[in-house]
mmCIF file of C-alpha atoms in Angstrom:
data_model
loop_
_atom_site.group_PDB
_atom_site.id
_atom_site.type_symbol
_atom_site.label_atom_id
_atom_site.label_comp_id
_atom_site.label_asym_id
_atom_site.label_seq_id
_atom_site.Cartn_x
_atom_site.Cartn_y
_atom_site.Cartn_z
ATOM 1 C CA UNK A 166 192.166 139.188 69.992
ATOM 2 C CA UNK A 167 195.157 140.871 69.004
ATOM 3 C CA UNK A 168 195.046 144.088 66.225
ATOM 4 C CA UNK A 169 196.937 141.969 63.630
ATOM 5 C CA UNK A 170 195.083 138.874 64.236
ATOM 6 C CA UNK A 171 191.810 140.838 63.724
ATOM 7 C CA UNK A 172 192.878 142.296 60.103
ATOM 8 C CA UNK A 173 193.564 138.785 59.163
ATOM 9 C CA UNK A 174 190.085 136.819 59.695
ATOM 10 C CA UNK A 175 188.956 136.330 56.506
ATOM 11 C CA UNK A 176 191.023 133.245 54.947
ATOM 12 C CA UNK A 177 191.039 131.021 52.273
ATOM 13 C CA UNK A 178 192.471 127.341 52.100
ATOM 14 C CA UNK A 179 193.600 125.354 48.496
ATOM 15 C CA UNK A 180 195.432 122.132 48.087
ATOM 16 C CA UNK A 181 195.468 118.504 49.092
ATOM 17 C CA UNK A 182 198.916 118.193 47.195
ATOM 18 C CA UNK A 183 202.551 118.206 48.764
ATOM 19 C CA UNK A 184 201.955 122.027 50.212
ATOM 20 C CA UNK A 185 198.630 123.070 51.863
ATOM 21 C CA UNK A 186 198.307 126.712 51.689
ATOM 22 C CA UNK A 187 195.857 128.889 53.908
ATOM 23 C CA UNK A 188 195.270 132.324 52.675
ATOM 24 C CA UNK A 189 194.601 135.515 54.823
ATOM 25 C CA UNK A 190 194.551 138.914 54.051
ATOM 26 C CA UNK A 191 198.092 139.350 55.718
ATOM 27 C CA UNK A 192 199.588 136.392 56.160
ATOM 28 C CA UNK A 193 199.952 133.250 54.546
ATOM 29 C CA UNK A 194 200.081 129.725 56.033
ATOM 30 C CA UNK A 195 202.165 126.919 54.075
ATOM 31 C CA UNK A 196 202.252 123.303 54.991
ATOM 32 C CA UNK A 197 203.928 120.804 54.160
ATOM 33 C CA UNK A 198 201.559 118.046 53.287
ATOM 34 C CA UNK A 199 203.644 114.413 52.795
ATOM 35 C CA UNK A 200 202.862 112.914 56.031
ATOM 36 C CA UNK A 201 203.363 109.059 54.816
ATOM 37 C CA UNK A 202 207.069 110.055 53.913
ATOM 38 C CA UNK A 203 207.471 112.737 57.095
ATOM 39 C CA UNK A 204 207.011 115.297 54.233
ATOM 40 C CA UNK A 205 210.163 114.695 51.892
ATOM 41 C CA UNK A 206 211.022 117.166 50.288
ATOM 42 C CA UNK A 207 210.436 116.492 46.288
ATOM 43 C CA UNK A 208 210.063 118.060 42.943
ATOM 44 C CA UNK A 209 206.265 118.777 43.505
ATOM 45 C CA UNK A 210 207.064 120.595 46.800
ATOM 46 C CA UNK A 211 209.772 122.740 45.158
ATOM 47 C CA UNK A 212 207.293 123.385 41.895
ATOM 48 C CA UNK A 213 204.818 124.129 44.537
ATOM 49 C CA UNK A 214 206.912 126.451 46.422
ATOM 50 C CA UNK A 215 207.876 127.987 43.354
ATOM 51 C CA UNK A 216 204.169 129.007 42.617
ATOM 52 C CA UNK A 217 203.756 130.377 46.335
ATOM 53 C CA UNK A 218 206.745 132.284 46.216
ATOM 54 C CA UNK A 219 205.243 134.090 43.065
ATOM 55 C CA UNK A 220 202.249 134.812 44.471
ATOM 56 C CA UNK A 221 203.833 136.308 47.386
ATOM 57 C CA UNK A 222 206.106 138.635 45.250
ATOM 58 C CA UNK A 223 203.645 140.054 43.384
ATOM 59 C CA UNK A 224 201.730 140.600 46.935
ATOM 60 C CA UNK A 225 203.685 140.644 49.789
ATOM 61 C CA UNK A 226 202.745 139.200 52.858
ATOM 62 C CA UNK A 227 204.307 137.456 55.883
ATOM 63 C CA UNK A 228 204.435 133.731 54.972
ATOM 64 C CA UNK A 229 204.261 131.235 58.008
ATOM 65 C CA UNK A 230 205.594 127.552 56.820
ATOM 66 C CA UNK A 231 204.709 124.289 58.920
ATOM 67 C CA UNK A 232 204.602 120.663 58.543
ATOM 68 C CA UNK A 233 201.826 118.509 58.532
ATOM 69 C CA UNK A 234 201.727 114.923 60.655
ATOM 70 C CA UNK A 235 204.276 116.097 63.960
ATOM 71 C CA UNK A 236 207.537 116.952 61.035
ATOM 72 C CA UNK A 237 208.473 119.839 59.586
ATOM 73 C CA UNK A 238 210.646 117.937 56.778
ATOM 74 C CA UNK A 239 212.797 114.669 57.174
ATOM 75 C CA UNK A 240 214.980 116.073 53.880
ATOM 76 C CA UNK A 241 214.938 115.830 50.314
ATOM 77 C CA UNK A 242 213.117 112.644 48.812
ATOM 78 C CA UNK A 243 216.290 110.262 48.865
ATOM 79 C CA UNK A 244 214.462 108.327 45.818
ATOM 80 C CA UNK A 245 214.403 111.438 43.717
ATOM 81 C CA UNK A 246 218.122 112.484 45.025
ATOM 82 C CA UNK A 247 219.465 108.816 44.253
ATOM 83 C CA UNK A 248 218.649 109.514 40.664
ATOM 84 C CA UNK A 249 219.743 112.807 40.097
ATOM 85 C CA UNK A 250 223.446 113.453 38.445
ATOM 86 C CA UNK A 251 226.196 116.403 37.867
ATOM 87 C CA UNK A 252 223.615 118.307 35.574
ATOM 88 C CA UNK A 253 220.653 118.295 37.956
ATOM 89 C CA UNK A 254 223.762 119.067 40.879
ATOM 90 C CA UNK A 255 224.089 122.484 38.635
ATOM 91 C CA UNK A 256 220.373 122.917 38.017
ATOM 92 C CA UNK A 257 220.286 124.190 42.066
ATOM 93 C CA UNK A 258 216.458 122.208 41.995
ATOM 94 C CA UNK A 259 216.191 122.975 46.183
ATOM 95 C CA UNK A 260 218.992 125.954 46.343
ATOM 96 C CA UNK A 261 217.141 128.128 44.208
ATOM 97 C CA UNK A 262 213.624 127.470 45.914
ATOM 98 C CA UNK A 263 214.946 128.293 49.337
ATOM 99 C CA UNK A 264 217.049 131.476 47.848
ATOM 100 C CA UNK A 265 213.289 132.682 46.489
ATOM 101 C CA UNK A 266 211.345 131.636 49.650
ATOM 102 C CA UNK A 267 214.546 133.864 52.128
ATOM 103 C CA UNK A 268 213.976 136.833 49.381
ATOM 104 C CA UNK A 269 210.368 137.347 49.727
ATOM 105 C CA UNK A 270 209.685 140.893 50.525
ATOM 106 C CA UNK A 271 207.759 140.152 53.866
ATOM 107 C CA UNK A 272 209.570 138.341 56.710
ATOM 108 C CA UNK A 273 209.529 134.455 56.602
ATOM 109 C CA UNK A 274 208.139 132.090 60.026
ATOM 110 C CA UNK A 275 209.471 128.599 60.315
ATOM 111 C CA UNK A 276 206.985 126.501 62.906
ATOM 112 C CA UNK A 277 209.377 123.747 63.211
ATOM 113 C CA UNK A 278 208.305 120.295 65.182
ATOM 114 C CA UNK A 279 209.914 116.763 65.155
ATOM 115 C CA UNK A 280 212.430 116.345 61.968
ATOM 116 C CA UNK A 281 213.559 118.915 60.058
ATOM 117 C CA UNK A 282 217.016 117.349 58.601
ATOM 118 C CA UNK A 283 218.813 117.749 55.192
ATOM 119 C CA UNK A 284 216.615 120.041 52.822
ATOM 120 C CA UNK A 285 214.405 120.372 55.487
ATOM 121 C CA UNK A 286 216.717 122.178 57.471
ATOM 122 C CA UNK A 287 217.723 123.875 55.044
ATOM 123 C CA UNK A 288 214.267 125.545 54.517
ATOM 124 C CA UNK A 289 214.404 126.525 57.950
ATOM 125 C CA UNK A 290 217.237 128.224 57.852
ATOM 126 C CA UNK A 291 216.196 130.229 54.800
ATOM 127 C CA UNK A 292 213.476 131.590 56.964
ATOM 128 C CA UNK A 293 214.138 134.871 59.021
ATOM 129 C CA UNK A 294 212.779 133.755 61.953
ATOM 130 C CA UNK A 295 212.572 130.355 63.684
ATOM 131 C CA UNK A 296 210.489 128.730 66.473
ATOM 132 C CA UNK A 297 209.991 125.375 67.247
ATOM 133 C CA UNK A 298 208.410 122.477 69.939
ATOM 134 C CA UNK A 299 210.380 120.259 72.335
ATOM 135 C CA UNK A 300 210.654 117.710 69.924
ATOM 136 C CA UNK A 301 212.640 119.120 67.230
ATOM 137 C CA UNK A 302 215.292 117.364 65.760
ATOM 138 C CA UNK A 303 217.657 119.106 63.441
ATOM 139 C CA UNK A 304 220.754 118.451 61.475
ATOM 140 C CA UNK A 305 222.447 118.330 57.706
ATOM 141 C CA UNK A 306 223.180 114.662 57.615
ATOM 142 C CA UNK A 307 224.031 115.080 54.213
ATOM 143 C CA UNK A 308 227.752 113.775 54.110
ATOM 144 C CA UNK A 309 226.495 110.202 55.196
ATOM 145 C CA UNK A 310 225.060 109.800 51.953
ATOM 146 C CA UNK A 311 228.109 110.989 49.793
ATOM 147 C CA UNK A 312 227.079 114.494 49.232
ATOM 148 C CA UNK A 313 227.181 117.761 50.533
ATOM 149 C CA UNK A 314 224.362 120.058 52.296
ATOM 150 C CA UNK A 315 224.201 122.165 49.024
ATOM 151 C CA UNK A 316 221.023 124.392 49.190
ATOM 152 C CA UNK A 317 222.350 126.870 51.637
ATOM 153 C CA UNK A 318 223.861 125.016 54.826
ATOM 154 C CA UNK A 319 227.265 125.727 53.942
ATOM 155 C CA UNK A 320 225.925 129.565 54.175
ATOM 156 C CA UNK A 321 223.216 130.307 56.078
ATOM 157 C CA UNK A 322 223.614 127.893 59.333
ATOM 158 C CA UNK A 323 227.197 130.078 59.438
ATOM 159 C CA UNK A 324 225.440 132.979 59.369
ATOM 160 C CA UNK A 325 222.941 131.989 61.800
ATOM 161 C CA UNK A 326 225.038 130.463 64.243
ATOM 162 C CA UNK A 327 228.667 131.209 64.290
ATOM 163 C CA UNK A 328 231.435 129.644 62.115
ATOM 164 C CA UNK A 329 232.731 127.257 64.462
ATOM 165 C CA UNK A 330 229.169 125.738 65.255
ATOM 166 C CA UNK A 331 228.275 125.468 61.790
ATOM 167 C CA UNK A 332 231.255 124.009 60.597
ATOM 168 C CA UNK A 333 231.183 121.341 63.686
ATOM 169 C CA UNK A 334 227.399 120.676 62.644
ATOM 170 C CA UNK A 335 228.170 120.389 59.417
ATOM 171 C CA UNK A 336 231.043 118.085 58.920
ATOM 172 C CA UNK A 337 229.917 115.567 61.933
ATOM 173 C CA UNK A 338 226.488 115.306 60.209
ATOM 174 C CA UNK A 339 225.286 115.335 63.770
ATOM 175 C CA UNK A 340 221.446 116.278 64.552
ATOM 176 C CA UNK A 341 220.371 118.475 67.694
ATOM 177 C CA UNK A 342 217.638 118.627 69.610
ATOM 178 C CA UNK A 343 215.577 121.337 70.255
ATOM 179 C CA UNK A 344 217.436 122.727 73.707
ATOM 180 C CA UNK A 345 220.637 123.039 71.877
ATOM 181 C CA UNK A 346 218.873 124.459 68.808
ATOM 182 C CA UNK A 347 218.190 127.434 71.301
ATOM 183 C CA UNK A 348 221.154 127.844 73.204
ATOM 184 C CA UNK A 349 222.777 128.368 69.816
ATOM 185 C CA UNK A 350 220.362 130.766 68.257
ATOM 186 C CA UNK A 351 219.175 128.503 65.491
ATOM 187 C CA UNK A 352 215.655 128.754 67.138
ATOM 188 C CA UNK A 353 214.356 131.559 69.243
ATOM 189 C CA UNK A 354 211.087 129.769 70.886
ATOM 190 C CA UNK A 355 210.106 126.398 72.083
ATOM 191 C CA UNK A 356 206.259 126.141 72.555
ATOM 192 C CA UNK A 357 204.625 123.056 73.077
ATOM 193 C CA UNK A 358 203.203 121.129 70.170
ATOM 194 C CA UNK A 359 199.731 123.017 70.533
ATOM 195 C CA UNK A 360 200.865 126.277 71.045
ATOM 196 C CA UNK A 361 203.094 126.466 68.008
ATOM 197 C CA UNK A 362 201.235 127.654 65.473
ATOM 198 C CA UNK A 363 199.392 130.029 67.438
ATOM 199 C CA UNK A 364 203.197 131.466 68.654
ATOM 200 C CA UNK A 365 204.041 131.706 65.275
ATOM 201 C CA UNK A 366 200.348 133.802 64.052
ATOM 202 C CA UNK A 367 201.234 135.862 67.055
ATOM 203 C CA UNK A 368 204.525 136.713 65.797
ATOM 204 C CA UNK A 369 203.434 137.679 62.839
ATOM 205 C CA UNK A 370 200.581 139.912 64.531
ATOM 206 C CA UNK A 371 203.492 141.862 65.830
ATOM 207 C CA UNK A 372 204.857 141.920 62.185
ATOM 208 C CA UNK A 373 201.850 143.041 60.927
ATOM 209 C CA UNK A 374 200.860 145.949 63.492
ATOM 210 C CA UNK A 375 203.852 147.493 62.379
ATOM 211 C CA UNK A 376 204.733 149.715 58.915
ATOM 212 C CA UNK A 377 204.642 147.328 56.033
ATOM 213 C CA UNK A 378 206.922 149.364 54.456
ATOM 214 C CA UNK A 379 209.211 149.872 56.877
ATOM 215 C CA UNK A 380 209.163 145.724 57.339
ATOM 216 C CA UNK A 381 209.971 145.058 53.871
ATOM 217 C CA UNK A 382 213.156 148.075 53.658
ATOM 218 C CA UNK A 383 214.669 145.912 56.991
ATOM 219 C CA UNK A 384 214.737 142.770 55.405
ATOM 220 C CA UNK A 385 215.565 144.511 52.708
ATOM 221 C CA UNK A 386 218.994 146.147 54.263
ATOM 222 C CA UNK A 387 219.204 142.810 56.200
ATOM 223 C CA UNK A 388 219.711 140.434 53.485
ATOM 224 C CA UNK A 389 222.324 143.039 51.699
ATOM 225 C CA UNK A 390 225.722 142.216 51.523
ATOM 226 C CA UNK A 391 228.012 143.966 54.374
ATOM 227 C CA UNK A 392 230.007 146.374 51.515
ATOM 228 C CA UNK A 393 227.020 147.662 50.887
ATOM 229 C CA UNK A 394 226.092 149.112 54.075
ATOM 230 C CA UNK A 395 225.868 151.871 55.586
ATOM 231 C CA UNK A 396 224.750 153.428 52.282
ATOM 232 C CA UNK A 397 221.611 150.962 51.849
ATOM 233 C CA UNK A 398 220.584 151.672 54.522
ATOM 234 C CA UNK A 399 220.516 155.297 54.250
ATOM 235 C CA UNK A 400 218.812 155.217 50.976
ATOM 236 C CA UNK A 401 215.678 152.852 52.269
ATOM 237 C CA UNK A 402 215.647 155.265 55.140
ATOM 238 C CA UNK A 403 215.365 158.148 52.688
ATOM 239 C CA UNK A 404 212.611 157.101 51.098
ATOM 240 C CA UNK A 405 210.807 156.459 54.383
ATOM 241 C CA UNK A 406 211.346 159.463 55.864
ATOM 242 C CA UNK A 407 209.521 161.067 52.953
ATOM 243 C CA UNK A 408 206.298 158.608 53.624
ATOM 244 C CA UNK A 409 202.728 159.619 54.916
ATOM 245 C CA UNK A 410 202.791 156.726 57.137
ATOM 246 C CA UNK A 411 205.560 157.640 59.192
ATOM 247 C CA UNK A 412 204.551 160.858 59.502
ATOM 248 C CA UNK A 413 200.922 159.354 60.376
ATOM 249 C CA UNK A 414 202.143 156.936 62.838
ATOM 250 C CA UNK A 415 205.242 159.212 64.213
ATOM 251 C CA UNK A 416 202.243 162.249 65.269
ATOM 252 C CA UNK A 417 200.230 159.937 66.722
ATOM 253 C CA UNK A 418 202.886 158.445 69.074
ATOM 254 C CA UNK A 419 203.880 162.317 70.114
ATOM 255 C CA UNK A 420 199.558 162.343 70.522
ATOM 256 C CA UNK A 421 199.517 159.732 72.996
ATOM 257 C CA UNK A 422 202.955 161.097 74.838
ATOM 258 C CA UNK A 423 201.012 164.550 75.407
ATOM 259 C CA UNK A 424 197.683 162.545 77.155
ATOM 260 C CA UNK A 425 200.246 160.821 79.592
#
């Protein structure tokens, strides 16, 4: 049993709603709980999200987000999107969900398996880190049905994969499959459908053995804009350098250097 995965034992589980949520003293487990509709994503999953996202501001700890039923998320609920006009367009209902779920102080795991299309890709991509099983399928569809991939496609996938891709993604509508997914760097692991979760707690058992602090000030630096760099980075580094952990953690590595 690995170090992380031993500080994390005792947990906690709430909800039979759209979002099943599994507490643990570092590390939080969402999942997305509309299996009849392959988990849609609708209002009650973004108000739900909202509320997570909250919690996990005010105490910050690695959040790991799944689907239930073999999907991650087949997209926005197309009955609730039908409906919706220029106002709720403005309103950003899914945008600003995923912008608070991609700005949580502690990194973000995506355990992605069968769909994850329209605003379920989009949640993906607002995570920082990505793994998924053989049978993903993912894609922004969105222009198909007369609108555009509008809470954070247009930005992220770019970021994440390269101009070119994303723009060829984007504008054919076309879905991938989990092979090309990695080749392109939209996913860094394929695990079979067992093993994903467990790849994803042993991630964030990595995550966790190291400085919280120091986990939080990277994506911290990582999410700022390029103009501001190099001096946000030198200021987050400042205040580290002044911290009892790293002096802790920096004299015991010189320790164990001495024994060998």
């Amino acid at each position: 049993m690995g170090e992380g995965r031993e500080t994390s034992l005792r947990s906690s589980s709430t909800g039979d709603g759209p979002l099943l949520i599994e507490r643990r003293d570092d590390r939080v487990v969402a999942t997305l709980n509309r299996p009849d509709v392959r988990n849609a994503i609708d209002q009650a999953t973004i108000d739900a999200l909202h509320l997570l996202c909250a919690e996990l501001e005010a105490i910050p700890r690695t959040l790991i987000l799944a689907g239930a039923g073999g999907v991650f998320a087949s997209g926005a609920d197309i009955a609730q999107l039908r409906e919706r006009r220029a106002d709720d367009a403005r309103r950003g209902i899914n945008a600003k969900a995923f912008i608070r779920v991609a700005g949580l102080p502690m990194p973000v795991i995506a355990a992605l398996d069968g769909y994850a299309l329209g605003g379920g890709a989009e949640l993906a991509y607002a995570a920082d880190i990505r793994i998924a099983t053989p049978a993903l399928k993912i894609g922004n569809p969105e222009t198909g049905l007369g609108i555009i991939a509008a809470a954070g496609a247009s930005w992220r996938l770019r970021e994440i994969v390269g101009e070119a891709r994303a723009a060829e993604l984007l504008l054919t509508g076309r879905t991938i499959g989990a092979a090309e997914a990695l080749e392109i760097g939209l996913v860094s692991e394929l695990h079979p459908a067992d093993e994903l979760l467990p790849a994803a707690h042993a991630i964030a058992d990595r995550i966790v053995r190291n400085d919280r602090a120091a986990t939080i000030a990277t994506k911290r630096v990582m999410r700022a804009p390029r103009d501001a760099h190099p001096t946000v980075d030198l200021d987050e580094q400042a205040v580290l350098f002044e911290s009892p952990e790293k002096m802790r953690r920096m004299t015991e590595f010189l320790e164990r250097k001495q024994k060998k």
